Short mmCIF file of C-alpha atoms in Angstrom, two decimals:
data_model
loop_
_atom_site.label_atom_id
_atom_site.label_comp_id
_atom_site.label_asym_id
_atom_site.label_seq_id
_atom_site.Cartn_x
_atom_site.Cartn_y
_atom_site.Cartn_z
CA MET A 1411 -46.00 20.57 -63.07
CA SER A 1412 -44.74 17.22 -61.50
CA THR A 1413 -46.08 16.22 -58.19
CA LEU A 1414 -42.36 16.41 -57.21
CA GLU A 1415 -42.83 20.22 -56.88
CA GLN A 1416 -42.31 21.56 -53.40
CA ASN A 1417 -43.28 24.90 -51.65
CA ASP A 1418 -40.53 25.22 -49.53
CA PRO A 1419 -36.98 23.96 -51.48
CA LEU A 1420 -34.35 22.93 -48.80
CA PRO A 1421 -32.03 25.70 -47.51
CA GLY A 1422 -28.49 25.73 -49.68
CA LEU A 1423 -30.17 24.07 -52.62
CA PRO A 1424 -30.33 26.79 -55.66
CA LYS A 1425 -33.66 27.83 -56.74
CA ASP A 1426 -32.96 27.64 -60.29
CA VAL A 1427 -31.82 23.54 -59.97
CA ILE A 1428 -35.45 22.58 -58.83
CA PRO A 1429 -37.32 23.75 -62.27
CA SER A 1430 -34.95 22.29 -64.56
CA MET A 1431 -34.87 18.94 -62.46
CA LEU A 1432 -38.88 18.91 -62.47
CA SER A 1433 -39.32 19.26 -66.29
CA MET A 1434 -36.54 16.67 -66.74
CA VAL A 1435 -39.07 14.28 -64.60
CA ASP A 1436 -42.01 15.36 -66.85
CA ALA A 1437 -39.62 15.08 -69.88
CA VAL A 1438 -38.91 11.52 -69.20
CA ALA A 1439 -42.83 10.15 -68.61
CA ASP A 1440 -43.94 7.33 -70.22
CA PRO A 1441 -44.06 8.04 -74.20
CA SER A 1442 -47.35 6.42 -74.32
CA ASP A 1443 -48.73 9.31 -72.11
CA LEU A 1444 -47.61 11.92 -74.48
CA GLU A 1445 -50.45 13.23 -76.82
CA MET A 1446 -48.21 12.98 -79.98
CA GLU A 1447 -46.93 10.60 -82.44
CA LEU A 1448 -43.32 9.70 -81.78
CA SER A 1449 -41.21 7.27 -84.34
CA GLU A 1450 -39.32 4.36 -83.43
CA ASN A 1451 -36.22 6.27 -83.34
CA GLU A 1452 -37.94 9.09 -81.05
CA ALA A 1453 -39.65 6.70 -78.59
CA ASP A 1454 -36.05 4.77 -78.49
CA MET A 1455 -34.16 8.20 -77.80
CA VAL A 1456 -36.46 9.08 -74.94
CA HIS A 1457 -36.27 5.65 -73.43
CA ARG A 1458 -32.45 6.09 -73.50
CA PHE A 1459 -32.76 9.33 -72.06
CA GLU A 1460 -35.24 7.92 -69.31
CA THR A 1461 -32.60 4.95 -68.74
CA GLY A 1462 -29.42 7.60 -68.43
CA TRP A 1463 -31.24 9.81 -66.21
CA LYS A 1464 -32.61 7.54 -63.67
CA LYS A 1465 -28.91 5.94 -63.39
CA PHE A 1466 -27.74 9.46 -62.77
CA LEU A 1467 -30.32 10.23 -60.13
CA HIS A 1468 -29.42 6.52 -58.72
CA GLU A 1469 -25.70 7.80 -58.72
CA ASN A 1470 -26.18 11.46 -57.11
CA PRO A 1471 -29.39 10.96 -54.82
CA HIS A 1472 -27.98 14.12 -52.86
CA LEU A 1473 -29.32 16.08 -55.84
CA ILE A 1474 -32.79 14.86 -55.62
CA PRO A 1475 -34.67 17.44 -53.60
CA LYS A 1476 -36.30 16.28 -50.30
CA GLY A 1477 -39.89 16.94 -48.83
CA ARG A 1478 -40.78 17.86 -46.09
CA ARG A 1479 -40.77 14.60 -44.25
CA GLY A 1480 -37.34 13.70 -45.75
CA TYR A 1481 -36.18 17.03 -43.95
CA GLN A 1482 -37.42 16.42 -41.03
CA LEU A 1483 -35.74 13.09 -40.99
CA GLN A 1484 -32.42 14.55 -42.03
CA CYS A 1485 -32.82 17.25 -39.07
CA LEU A 1486 -33.78 14.08 -36.94
CA SER A 1487 -30.77 12.41 -38.07
CA ARG A 1488 -28.40 15.30 -37.42
CA ASP A 1489 -29.96 15.43 -33.64
CA VAL A 1490 -29.42 12.07 -32.99
CA LYS A 1491 -25.87 12.12 -34.25
CA GLU A 1492 -25.33 15.41 -32.12
CA VAL A 1493 -26.62 13.13 -28.87
CA LYS A 1494 -24.65 10.11 -29.78
CA GLU A 1495 -21.21 12.31 -29.70
CA SER A 1496 -22.57 14.08 -26.63
CA LYS A 1497 -23.03 10.95 -25.27
CA ILE A 1498 -19.94 9.65 -26.35
CA ALA A 1499 -18.12 12.64 -25.03
CA VAL A 1500 -19.88 12.35 -21.74
CA GLU A 1501 -18.76 8.87 -21.45
CA GLN A 1502 -14.87 9.87 -22.15
CA GLU A 1503 -15.22 12.36 -19.71
CA LEU A 1504 -16.58 9.92 -17.21
CA GLN A 1505 -14.41 7.28 -18.04
CA LYS A 1506 -11.39 9.83 -17.57
CA GLN A 1507 -12.67 10.68 -14.00
CA LEU A 1508 -12.72 7.13 -13.05
CA ASP A 1509 -9.61 6.75 -14.62
CA PHE A 1510 -8.24 9.39 -12.19
CA PHE A 1511 -10.34 8.27 -9.10
CA THR A 1512 -9.08 4.60 -9.64
CA THR A 1513 -5.41 5.71 -10.20
CA SER A 1514 -5.86 8.01 -6.73
CA ARG A 1515 -7.20 4.82 -5.28
CA ASP A 1516 -4.21 2.71 -6.01
CA ARG A 1517 -1.72 5.56 -5.34
CA LEU A 1518 -3.42 5.62 -1.64
CA GLU A 1519 -3.44 2.08 -0.96
CA ASP A 1520 -0.03 1.64 -1.98
CA VAL A 1521 0.90 4.88 0.36
CA TYR A 1522 -1.14 3.25 2.98
CA GLN A 1523 -0.03 -0.09 2.54
CA TYR A 1524 3.63 1.40 2.74
CA GLU A 1525 2.84 3.42 5.96
CA THR A 1526 1.38 0.23 7.35
CA GLU A 1527 4.20 -2.21 6.86
CA VAL A 1528 6.56 0.63 8.08
CA ALA A 1529 4.33 1.15 11.43
CA ALA A 1530 4.53 -2.48 12.07
CA GLN A 1531 8.24 -2.54 11.53
CA ARG A 1532 8.70 0.09 13.80
CA GLN A 1533 6.21 -1.52 16.45
CA LYS A 1534 8.38 -4.77 15.78
CA LEU A 1535 11.32 -2.88 16.43
CA ALA A 1536 9.87 -1.51 19.57
CA GLN A 1537 8.73 -4.96 21.05
CA ASP A 1538 11.98 -6.82 20.04
CA LYS A 1539 13.73 -3.70 22.23
CA MET A 1540 11.09 -4.02 25.05
CA GLN A 1541 11.71 -7.92 25.38
CA GLU A 1542 15.52 -7.41 25.34
CA LYS A 1543 14.84 -4.86 28.27
CA LEU A 1544 12.59 -7.02 29.89
CA ASP A 1545 15.08 -9.88 29.27
CA THR A 1546 17.84 -7.97 30.70
CA VAL A 1547 15.94 -7.08 34.02
CA ASN A 1548 14.92 -10.27 34.71
CA ILE A 1549 18.58 -11.52 34.45
CA SER A 1550 19.32 -8.63 36.93
CA GLU A 1551 16.93 -9.80 39.14
CA GLU A 1552 18.20 -13.55 38.98
CA ILE A 1553 21.57 -12.49 39.65
CA MET A 1554 20.50 -10.04 42.47
CA SER A 1555 18.32 -12.95 43.84
CA GLU A 1556 21.72 -14.95 43.93
CA THR A 1557 23.96 -12.59 45.67
CA ILE A 1558 21.55 -11.00 48.39
CA PRO A 1559 21.59 -14.21 50.53
CA TRP A 1560 25.57 -14.07 50.11
CA TYR A 1561 25.51 -10.66 50.97
CA TYR A 1562 23.62 -10.97 54.59
CA PHE A 1563 25.63 -13.99 55.11
CA LEU A 1564 28.80 -12.54 54.86
CA GLU A 1565 27.76 -9.53 56.68
CA ALA A 1566 26.74 -11.55 59.68
CA VAL A 1567 29.84 -13.68 59.48
CA ASP A 1568 31.61 -9.86 59.77
CA ASN A 1569 29.03 -8.75 62.67
CA ALA A 1570 29.97 -12.37 64.58
CA ALA A 1571 33.66 -12.07 64.16
CA SER A 1572 33.88 -8.76 65.73
CA LEU A 1573 32.20 -9.95 68.72
CA VAL A 1574 34.61 -13.27 69.01
CA GLY A 1575 38.17 -12.34 70.52
CA PRO A 1576 41.13 -13.14 68.62
CA VAL A 1577 42.67 -16.93 68.77
CA ASN A 1578 45.85 -17.60 71.28
CA ASN A 1579 48.47 -18.43 69.51
CA THR A 1580 51.46 -19.77 71.60
CA LYS A 1581 54.00 -19.44 68.39
CA GLN A 1582 54.54 -16.33 66.57
CA ARG A 1583 52.98 -16.47 62.87
CA THR A 1584 53.12 -14.67 59.40
CA PHE A 1585 49.96 -15.73 58.12
CA LYS A 1586 47.17 -15.78 60.36
CA PRO A 1587 43.18 -16.82 59.72
CA SER A 1588 40.84 -14.25 59.35
CA THR A 1589 38.52 -13.04 62.21
CA ARG A 1590 35.67 -14.00 59.82
CA ALA A 1591 37.04 -17.84 59.90
CA MET A 1592 37.96 -17.67 63.53
CA ALA A 1593 34.45 -16.83 64.66
CA LEU A 1594 32.85 -19.76 62.37
CA VAL A 1595 35.81 -22.54 62.97
CA ASP A 1596 35.37 -24.84 65.50
CA ARG A 1597 38.51 -24.19 68.23
CA ASN A 1598 37.92 -27.48 70.12
CA GLY A 1599 41.12 -29.48 69.25
CA ASP A 1600 44.88 -29.08 68.58
CA GLU A 1601 46.01 -25.12 67.63
CA GLU A 1602 47.20 -26.62 64.35
CA ASP A 1603 44.05 -28.03 63.53
CA VAL A 1604 41.82 -25.16 64.62
CA ARG A 1605 44.40 -22.99 62.27
CA LEU A 1606 44.18 -25.17 59.16
CA ARG A 1607 40.45 -25.45 59.98
CA ALA A 1608 40.25 -21.81 59.97
CA PHE A 1609 42.50 -21.31 56.40
CA ARG A 1610 39.97 -23.50 55.02
CA LEU A 1611 37.10 -21.25 55.84
CA ASP A 1612 38.82 -18.46 54.82
CA HIS A 1613 39.37 -20.24 51.37
CA ALA A 1614 35.75 -20.86 50.87
CA LEU A 1615 34.28 -17.52 52.38
CA LEU A 1616 36.97 -15.82 49.73
CA THR A 1617 35.80 -17.99 46.70
CA ALA A 1618 32.35 -17.35 47.52
CA GLN A 1619 32.72 -13.50 48.09
CA VAL A 1620 34.71 -13.46 44.69
CA LYS A 1621 32.11 -15.01 42.93
CA MET A 1622 29.11 -13.14 44.57
CA LEU A 1623 31.36 -9.85 43.32
CA ALA A 1624 31.70 -10.87 39.94
CA ARG A 1625 28.21 -11.94 39.76
CA GLU A 1626 27.32 -8.38 41.38
CA VAL A 1627 29.23 -6.84 38.60
CA GLU A 1628 27.05 -8.62 35.87
CA ARG A 1629 24.30 -7.23 37.49
CA HIS A 1630 25.21 -3.86 37.53
CA GLU A 1631 26.31 -4.39 33.63
CA LYS A 1632 22.89 -5.43 33.03
CA THR A 1633 21.04 -3.02 34.94
CA ASN A 1634 23.06 -0.40 32.78
CA GLN A 1635 22.31 -1.92 29.49
CA SER A 1636 18.39 -2.12 30.47
CA LEU A 1637 18.72 1.57 30.97
CA GLU A 1638 20.49 2.44 27.50
CA ILE A 1639 17.52 0.42 25.39
#
């Protein structure tokens, strides 16, 4: 038999194929090695058969039985293929998880940025309200610092007027100066002059009191506004 004969055929290859293929291989040996005389036509036929058989085997290499080394190489190739497929599957799964974590991170960053912007807007709004309240309180204090001296001044004038007696008018008059004016006026001189000066003082005092009351109303409004903010 030929040296291509095997002890253990490959699984799945029909056993009856191997002897026939081996016999064909033996048949295509060099005609000079045969212990027989071949005519020119017979030698040409053998040559053409050998050439056709080589072409057939070249075009159908899967029909050639593999030896033990070839079988091991085939197993190794299969194992390498399985390892590559497993590697690709693992890489795909890792990439999927990476994409998931990346997407989750981006979403968390978007939520955090949104919440940060909302918190900053709320803080700014609270600061603006607090500043507005402080400004209102400052205005209220400023108004109060203006009205308090006038309040104490008019109170002192009223106290002084209660201690001063009325002016002795020789004539009966419908309009008389207030006790405030009479407490502050200089009573030396003509009666009419004293009375005129007292009326001027009344006008000045009333004008100052009206302004003071207007500012006091404004102060109360600012105070109420600061409590509402």
